[in-house]
Backbone as XML, in Angstrom:
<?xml version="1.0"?>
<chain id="A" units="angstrom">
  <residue number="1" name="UNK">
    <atom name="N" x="-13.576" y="14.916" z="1.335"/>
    <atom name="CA" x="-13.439" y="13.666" z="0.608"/>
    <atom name="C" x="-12.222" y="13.765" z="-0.309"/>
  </residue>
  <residue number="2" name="UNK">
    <atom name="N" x="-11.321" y="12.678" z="-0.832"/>
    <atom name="CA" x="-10.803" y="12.323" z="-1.352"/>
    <atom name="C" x="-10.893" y="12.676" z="-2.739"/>
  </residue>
  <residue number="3" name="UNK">
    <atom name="N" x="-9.908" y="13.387" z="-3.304"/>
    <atom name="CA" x="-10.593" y="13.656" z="-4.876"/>
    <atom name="C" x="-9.044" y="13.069" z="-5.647"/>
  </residue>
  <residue number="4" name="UNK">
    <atom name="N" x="-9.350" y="12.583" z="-6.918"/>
    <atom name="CA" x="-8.488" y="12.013" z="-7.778"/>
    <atom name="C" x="-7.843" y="13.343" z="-8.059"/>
  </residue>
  <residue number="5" name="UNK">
    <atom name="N" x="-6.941" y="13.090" z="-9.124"/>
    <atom name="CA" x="-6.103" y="13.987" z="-10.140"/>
    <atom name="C" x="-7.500" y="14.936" z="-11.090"/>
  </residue>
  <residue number="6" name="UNK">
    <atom name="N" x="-8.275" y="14.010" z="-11.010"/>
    <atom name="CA" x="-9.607" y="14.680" z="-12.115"/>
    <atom name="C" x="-10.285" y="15.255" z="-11.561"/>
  </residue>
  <residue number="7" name="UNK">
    <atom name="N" x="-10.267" y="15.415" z="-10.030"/>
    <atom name="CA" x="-10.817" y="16.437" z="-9.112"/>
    <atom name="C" x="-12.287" y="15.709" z="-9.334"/>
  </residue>
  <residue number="8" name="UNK">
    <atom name="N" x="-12.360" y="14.345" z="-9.361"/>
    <atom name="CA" x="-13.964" y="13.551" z="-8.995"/>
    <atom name="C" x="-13.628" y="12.957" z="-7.478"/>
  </residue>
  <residue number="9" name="UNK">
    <atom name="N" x="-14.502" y="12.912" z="-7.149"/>
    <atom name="CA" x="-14.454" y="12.181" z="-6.061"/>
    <atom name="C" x="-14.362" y="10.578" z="-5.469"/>
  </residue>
  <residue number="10" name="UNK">
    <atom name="N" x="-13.534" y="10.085" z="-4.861"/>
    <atom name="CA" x="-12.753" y="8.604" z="-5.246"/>
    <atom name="C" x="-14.465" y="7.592" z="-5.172"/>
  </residue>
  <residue number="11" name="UNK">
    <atom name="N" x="-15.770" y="8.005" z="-4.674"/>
    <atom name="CA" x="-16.334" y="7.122" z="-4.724"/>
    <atom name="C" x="-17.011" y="7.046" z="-6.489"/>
  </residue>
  <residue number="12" name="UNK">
    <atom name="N" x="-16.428" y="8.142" z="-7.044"/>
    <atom name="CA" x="-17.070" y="8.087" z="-8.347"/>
    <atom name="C" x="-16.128" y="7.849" z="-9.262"/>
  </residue>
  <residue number="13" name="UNK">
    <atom name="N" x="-14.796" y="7.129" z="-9.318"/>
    <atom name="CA" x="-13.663" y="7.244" z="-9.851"/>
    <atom name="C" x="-14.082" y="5.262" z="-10.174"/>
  </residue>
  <residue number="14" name="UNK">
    <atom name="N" x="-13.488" y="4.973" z="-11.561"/>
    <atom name="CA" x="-13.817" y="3.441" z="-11.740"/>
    <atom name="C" x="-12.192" y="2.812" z="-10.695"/>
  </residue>
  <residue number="15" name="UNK">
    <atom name="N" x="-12.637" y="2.375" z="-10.112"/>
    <atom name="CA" x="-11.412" y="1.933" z="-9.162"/>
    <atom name="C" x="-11.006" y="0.349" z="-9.419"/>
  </residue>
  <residue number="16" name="UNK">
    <atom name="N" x="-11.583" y="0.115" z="-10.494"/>
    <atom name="CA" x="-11.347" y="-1.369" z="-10.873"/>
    <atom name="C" x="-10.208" y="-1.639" z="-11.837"/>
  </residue>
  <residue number="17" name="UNK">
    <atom name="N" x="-10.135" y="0.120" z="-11.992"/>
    <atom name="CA" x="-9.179" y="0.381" z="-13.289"/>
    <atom name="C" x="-7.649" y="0.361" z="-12.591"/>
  </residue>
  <residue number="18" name="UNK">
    <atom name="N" x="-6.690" y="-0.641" z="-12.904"/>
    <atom name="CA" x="-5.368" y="-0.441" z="-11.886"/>
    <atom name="C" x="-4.622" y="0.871" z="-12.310"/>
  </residue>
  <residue number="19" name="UNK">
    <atom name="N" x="-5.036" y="1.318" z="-13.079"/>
    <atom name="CA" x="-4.107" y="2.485" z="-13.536"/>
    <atom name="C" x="-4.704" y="3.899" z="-12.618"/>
  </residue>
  <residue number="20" name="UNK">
    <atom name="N" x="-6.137" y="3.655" z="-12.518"/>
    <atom name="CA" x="-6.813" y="4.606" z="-11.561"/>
    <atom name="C" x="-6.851" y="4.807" z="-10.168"/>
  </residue>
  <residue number="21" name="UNK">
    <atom name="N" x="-6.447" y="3.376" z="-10.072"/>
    <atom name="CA" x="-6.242" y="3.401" z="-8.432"/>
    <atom name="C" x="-4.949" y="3.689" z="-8.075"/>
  </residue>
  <residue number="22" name="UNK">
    <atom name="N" x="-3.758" y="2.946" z="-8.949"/>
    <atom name="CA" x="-2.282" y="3.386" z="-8.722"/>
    <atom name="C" x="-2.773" y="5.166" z="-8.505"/>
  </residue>
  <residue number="23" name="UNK">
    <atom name="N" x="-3.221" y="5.924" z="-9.822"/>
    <atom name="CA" x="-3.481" y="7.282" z="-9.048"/>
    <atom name="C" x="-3.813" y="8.161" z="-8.388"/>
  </residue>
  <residue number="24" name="UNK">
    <atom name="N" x="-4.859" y="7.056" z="-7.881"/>
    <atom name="CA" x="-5.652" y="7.578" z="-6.799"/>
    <atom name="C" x="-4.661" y="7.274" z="-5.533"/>
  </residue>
  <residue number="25" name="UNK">
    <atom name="N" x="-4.452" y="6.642" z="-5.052"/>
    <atom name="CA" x="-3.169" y="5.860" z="-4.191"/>
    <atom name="C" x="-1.795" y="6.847" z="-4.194"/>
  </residue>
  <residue number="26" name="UNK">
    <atom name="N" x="-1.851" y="7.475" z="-5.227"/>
    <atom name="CA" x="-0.658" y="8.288" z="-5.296"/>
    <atom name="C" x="-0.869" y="9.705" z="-4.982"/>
  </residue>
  <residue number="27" name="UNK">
    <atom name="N" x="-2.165" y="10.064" z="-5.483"/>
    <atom name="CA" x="-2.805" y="11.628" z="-4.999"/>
    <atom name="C" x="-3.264" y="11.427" z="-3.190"/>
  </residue>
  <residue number="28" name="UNK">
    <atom name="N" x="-3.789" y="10.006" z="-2.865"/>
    <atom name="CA" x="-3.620" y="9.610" z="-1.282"/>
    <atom name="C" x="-2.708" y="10.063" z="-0.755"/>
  </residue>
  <residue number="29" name="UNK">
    <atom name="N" x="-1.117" y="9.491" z="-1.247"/>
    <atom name="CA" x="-0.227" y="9.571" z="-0.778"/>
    <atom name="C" x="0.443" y="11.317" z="-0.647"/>
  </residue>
  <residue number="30" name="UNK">
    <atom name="N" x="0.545" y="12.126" z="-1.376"/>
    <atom name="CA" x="0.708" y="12.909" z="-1.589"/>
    <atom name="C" x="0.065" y="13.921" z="-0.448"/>
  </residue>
  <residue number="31" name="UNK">
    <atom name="N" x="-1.272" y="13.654" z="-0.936"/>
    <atom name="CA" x="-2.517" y="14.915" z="0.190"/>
    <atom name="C" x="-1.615" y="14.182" z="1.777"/>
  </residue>
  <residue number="32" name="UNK">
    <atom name="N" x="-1.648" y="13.346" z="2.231"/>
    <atom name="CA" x="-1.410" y="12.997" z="3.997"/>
    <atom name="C" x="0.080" y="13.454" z="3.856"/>
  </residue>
  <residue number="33" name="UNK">
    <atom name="N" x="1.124" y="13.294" z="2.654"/>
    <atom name="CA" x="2.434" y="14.162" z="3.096"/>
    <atom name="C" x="2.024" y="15.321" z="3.277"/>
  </residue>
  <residue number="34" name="UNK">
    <atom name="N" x="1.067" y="15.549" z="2.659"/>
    <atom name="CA" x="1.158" y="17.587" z="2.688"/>
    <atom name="C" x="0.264" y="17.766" z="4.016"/>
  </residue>
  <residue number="35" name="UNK">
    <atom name="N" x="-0.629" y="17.528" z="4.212"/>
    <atom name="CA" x="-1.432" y="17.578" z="5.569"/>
    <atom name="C" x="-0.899" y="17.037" z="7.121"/>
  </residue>
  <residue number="36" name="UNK">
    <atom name="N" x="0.154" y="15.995" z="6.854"/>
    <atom name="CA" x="0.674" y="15.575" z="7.757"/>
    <atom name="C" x="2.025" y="16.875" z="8.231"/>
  </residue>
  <residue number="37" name="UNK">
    <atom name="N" x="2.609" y="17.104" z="6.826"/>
    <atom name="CA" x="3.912" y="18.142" z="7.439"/>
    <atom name="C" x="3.269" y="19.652" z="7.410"/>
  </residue>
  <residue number="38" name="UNK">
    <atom name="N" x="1.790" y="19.624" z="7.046"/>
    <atom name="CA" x="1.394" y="20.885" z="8.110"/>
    <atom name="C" x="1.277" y="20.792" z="9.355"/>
  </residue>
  <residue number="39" name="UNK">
    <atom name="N" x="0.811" y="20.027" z="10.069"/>
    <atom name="CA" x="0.503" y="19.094" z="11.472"/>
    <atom name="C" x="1.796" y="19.233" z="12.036"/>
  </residue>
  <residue number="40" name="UNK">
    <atom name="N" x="2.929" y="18.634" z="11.941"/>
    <atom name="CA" x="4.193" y="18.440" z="12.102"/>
    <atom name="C" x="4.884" y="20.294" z="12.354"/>
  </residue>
  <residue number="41" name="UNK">
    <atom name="N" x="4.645" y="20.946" z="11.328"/>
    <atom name="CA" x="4.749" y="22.037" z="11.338"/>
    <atom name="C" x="4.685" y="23.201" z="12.538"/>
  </residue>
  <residue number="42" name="UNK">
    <atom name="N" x="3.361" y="22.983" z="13.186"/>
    <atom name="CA" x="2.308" y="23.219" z="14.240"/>
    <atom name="C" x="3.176" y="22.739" z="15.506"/>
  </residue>
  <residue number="43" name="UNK">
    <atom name="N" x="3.644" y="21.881" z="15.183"/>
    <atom name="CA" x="3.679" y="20.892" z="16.205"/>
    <atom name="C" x="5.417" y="21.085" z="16.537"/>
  </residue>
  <residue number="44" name="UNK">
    <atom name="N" x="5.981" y="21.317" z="15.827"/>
    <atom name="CA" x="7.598" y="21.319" z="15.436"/>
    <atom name="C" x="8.233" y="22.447" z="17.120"/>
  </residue>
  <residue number="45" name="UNK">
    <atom name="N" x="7.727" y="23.604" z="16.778"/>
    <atom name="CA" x="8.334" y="24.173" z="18.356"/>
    <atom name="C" x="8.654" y="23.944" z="19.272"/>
  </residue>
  <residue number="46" name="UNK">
    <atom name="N" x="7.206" y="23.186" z="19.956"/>
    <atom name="CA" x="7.064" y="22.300" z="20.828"/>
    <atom name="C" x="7.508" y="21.148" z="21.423"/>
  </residue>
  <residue number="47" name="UNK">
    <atom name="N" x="8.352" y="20.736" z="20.489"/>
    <atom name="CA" x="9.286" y="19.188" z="20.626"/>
    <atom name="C" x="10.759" y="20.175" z="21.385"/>
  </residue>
  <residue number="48" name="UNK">
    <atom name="N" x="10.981" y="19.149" z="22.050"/>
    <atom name="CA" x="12.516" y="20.141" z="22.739"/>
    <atom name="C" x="13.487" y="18.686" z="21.828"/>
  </residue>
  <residue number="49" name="UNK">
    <atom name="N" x="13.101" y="17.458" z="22.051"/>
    <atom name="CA" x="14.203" y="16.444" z="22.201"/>
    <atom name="C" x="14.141" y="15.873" z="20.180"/>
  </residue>
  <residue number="50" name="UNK">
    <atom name="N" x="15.306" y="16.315" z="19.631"/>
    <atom name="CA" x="15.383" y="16.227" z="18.169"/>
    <atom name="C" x="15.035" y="14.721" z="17.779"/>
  </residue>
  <residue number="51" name="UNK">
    <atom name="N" x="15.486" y="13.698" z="18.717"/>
    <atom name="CA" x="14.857" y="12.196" z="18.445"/>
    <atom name="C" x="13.539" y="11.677" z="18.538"/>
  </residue>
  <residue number="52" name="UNK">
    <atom name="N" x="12.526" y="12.974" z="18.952"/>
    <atom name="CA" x="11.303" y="12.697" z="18.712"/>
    <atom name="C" x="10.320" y="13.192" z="17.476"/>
  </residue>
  <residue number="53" name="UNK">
    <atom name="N" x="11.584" y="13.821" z="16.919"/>
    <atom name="CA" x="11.120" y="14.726" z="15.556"/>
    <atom name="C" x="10.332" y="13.879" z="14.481"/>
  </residue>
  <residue number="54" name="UNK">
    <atom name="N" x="11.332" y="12.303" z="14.045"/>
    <atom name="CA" x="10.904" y="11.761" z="13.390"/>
    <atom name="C" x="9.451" y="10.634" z="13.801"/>
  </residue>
  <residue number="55" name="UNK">
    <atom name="N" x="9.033" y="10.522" z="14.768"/>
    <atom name="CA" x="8.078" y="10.337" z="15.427"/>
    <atom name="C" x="6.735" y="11.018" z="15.466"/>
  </residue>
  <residue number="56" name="UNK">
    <atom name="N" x="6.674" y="12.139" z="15.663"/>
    <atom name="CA" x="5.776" y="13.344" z="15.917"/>
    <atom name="C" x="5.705" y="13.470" z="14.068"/>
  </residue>
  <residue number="57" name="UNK">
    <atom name="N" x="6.122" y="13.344" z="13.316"/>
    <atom name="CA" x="6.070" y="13.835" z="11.544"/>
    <atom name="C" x="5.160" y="12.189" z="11.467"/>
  </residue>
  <residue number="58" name="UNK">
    <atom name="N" x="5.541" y="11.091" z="11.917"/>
    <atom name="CA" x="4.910" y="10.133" z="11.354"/>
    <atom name="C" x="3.243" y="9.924" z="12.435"/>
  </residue>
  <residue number="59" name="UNK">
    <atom name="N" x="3.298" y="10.559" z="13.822"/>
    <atom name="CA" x="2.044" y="10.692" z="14.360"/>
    <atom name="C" x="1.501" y="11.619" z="13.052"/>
  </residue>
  <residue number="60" name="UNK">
    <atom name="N" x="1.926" y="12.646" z="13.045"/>
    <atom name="CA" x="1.139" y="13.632" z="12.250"/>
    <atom name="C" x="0.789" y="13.039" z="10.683"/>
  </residue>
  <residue number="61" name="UNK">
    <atom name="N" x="1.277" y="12.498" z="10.020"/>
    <atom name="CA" x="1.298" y="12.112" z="8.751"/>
    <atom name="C" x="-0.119" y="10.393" z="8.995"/>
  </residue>
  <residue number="62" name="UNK">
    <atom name="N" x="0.045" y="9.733" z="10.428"/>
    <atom name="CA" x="-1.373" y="8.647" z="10.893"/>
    <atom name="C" x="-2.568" y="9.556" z="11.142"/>
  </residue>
  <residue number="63" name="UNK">
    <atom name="N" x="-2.167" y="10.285" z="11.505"/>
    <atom name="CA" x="-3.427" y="11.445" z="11.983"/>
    <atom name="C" x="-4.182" y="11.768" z="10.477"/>
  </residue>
  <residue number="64" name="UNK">
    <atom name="N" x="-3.518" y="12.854" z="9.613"/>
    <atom name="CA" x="-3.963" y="12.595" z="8.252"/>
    <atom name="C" x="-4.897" y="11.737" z="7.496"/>
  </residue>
  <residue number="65" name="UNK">
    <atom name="N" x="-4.097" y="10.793" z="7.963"/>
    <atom name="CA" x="-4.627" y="9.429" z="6.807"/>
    <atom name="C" x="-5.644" y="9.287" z="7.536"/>
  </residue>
  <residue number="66" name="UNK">
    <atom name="N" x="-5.912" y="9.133" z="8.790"/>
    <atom name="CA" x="-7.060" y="8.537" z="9.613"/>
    <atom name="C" x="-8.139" y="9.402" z="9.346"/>
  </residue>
  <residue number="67" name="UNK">
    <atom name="N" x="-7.651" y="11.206" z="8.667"/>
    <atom name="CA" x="-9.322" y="11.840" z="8.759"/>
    <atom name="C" x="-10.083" y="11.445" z="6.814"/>
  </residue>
  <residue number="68" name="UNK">
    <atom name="N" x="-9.275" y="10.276" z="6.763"/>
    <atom name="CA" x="-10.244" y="10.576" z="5.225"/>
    <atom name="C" x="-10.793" y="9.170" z="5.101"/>
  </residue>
  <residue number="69" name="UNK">
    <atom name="N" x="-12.084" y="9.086" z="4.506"/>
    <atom name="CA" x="-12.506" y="8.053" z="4.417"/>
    <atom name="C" x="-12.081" y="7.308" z="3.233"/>
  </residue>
  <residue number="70" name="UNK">
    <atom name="N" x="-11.798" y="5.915" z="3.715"/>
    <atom name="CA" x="-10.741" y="5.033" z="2.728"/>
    <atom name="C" x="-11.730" y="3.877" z="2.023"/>
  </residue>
  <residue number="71" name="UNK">
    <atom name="N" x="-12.760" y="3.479" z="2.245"/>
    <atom name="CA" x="-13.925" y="2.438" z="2.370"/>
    <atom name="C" x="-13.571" y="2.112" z="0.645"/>
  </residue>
  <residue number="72" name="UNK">
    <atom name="N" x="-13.712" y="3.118" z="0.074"/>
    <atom name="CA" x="-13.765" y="3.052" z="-1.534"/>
    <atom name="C" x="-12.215" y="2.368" z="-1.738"/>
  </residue>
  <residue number="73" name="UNK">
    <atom name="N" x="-11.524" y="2.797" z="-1.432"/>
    <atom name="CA" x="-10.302" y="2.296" z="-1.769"/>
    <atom name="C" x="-9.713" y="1.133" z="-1.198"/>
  </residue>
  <residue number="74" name="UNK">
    <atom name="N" x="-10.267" y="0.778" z="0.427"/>
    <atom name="CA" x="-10.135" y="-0.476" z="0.759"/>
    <atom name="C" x="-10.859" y="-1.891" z="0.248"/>
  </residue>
  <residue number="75" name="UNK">
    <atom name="N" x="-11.797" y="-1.223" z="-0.702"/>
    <atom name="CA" x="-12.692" y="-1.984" z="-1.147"/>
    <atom name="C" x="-12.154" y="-2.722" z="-2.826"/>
  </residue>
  <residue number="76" name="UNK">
    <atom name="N" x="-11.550" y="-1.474" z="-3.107"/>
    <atom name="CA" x="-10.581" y="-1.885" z="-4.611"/>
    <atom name="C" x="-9.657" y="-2.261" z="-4.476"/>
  </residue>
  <residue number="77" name="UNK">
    <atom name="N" x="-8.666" y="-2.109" z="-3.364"/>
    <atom name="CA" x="-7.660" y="-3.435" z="-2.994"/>
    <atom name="C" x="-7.494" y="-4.507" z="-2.905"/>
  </residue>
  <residue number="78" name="UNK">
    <atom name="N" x="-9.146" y="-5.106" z="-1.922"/>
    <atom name="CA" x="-9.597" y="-5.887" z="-1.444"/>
    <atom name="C" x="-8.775" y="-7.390" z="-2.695"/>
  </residue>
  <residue number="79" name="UNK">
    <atom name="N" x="-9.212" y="-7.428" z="-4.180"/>
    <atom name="CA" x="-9.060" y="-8.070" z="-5.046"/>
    <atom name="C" x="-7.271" y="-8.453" z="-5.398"/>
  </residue>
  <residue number="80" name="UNK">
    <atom name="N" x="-6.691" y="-7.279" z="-4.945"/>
    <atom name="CA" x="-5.398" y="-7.402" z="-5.046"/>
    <atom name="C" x="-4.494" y="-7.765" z="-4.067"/>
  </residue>
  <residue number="81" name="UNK">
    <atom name="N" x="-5.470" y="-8.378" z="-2.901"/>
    <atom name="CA" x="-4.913" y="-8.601" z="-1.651"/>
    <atom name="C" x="-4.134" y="-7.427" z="-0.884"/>
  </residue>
  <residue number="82" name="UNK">
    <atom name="N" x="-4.707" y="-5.955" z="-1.299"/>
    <atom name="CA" x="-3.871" y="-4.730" z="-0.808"/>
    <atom name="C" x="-4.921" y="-4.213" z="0.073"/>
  </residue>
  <residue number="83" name="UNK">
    <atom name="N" x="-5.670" y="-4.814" z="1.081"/>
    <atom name="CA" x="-6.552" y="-3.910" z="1.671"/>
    <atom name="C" x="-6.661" y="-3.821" z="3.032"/>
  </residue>
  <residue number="84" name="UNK">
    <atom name="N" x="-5.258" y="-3.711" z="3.611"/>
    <atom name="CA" x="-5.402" y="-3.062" z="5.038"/>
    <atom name="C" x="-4.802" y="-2.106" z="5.149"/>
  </residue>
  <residue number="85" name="UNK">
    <atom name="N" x="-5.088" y="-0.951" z="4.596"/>
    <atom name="CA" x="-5.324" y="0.401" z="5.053"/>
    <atom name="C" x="-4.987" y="0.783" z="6.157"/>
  </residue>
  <residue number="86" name="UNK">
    <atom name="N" x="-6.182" y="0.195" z="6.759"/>
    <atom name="CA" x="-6.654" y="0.199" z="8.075"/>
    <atom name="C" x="-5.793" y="-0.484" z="9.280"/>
  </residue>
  <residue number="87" name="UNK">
    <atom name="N" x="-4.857" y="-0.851" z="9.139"/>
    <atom name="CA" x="-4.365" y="-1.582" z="9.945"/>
    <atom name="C" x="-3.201" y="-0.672" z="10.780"/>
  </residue>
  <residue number="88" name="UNK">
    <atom name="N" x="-2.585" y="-0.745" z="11.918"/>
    <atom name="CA" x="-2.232" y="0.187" z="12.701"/>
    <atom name="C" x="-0.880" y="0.337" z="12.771"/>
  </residue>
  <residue number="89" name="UNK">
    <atom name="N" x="-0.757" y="-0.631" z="11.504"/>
    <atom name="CA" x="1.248" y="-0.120" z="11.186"/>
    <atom name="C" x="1.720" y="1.437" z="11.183"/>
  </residue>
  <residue number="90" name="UNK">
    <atom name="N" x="2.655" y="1.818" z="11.067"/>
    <atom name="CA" x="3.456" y="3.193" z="10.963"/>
    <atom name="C" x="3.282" y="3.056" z="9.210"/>
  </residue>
  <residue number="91" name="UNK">
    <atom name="N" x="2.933" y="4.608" z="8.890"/>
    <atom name="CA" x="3.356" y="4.656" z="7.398"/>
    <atom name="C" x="4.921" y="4.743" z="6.955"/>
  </residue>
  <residue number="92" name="UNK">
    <atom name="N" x="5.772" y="5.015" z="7.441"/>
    <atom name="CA" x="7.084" y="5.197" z="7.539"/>
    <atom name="C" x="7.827" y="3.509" z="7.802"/>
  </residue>
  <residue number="93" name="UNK">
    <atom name="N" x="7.479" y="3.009" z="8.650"/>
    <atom name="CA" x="7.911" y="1.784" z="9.030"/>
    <atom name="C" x="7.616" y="0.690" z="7.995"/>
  </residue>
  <residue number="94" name="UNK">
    <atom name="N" x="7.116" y="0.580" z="6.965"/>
    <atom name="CA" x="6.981" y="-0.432" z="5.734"/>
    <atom name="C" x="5.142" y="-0.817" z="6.358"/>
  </residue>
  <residue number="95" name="UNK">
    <atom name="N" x="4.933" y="-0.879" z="7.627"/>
    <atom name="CA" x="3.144" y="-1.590" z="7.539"/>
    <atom name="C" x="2.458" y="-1.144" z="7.554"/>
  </residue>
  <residue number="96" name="UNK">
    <atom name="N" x="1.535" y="-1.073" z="6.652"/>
    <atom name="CA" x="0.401" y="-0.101" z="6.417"/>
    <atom name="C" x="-0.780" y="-1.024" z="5.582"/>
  </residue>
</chain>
């Protein structure tokens, strides 16, 4: 699970608070760079053709995001009109 900066867990975090969610959103962001360019990492040898590099870092970085459950946080967006998460844009490409 998802843990804030306070090391609670995002379903116990007041997420109504915009200052809490900007950080929660930002410790999000952070954990799928770091989990994604381990993935990428793994994965890096294996690529022969260098124009698929940036491709394979942003599979790996959707992969990430997809293993954590977002429900809490799609749910505190919801109000700010920020809540598709879920939606199957590229994180790299601006849709998410």
């Amino acid at each position: 699970m998802l843990r804030s900066t306070s090391e609670q867990p995002v379903d116990l975090l007041n997420l109504a608070d915009p200052q809490v969610l900007l950080a929660t959103l930002q410790v999000l962001r952070q954990t799928i760079e770091g989990e994604g360019q381990s993935t990428f990492e793994q994965w890096r040898s294996h690529i022969q053709r260098a124009d698929f590099l940036a491709s394979a870092l942003n599979l790996a970085e959707y992969l990430a995001l997809r293993r954590h459950d977002l429900r809490a946080l799609q749910s505190a967006l919801m109000p700010w009109g920020l809540s598709s998460l879920r939606t199957h844009g590229s994180p790299r490409d601006g849709q998410s």
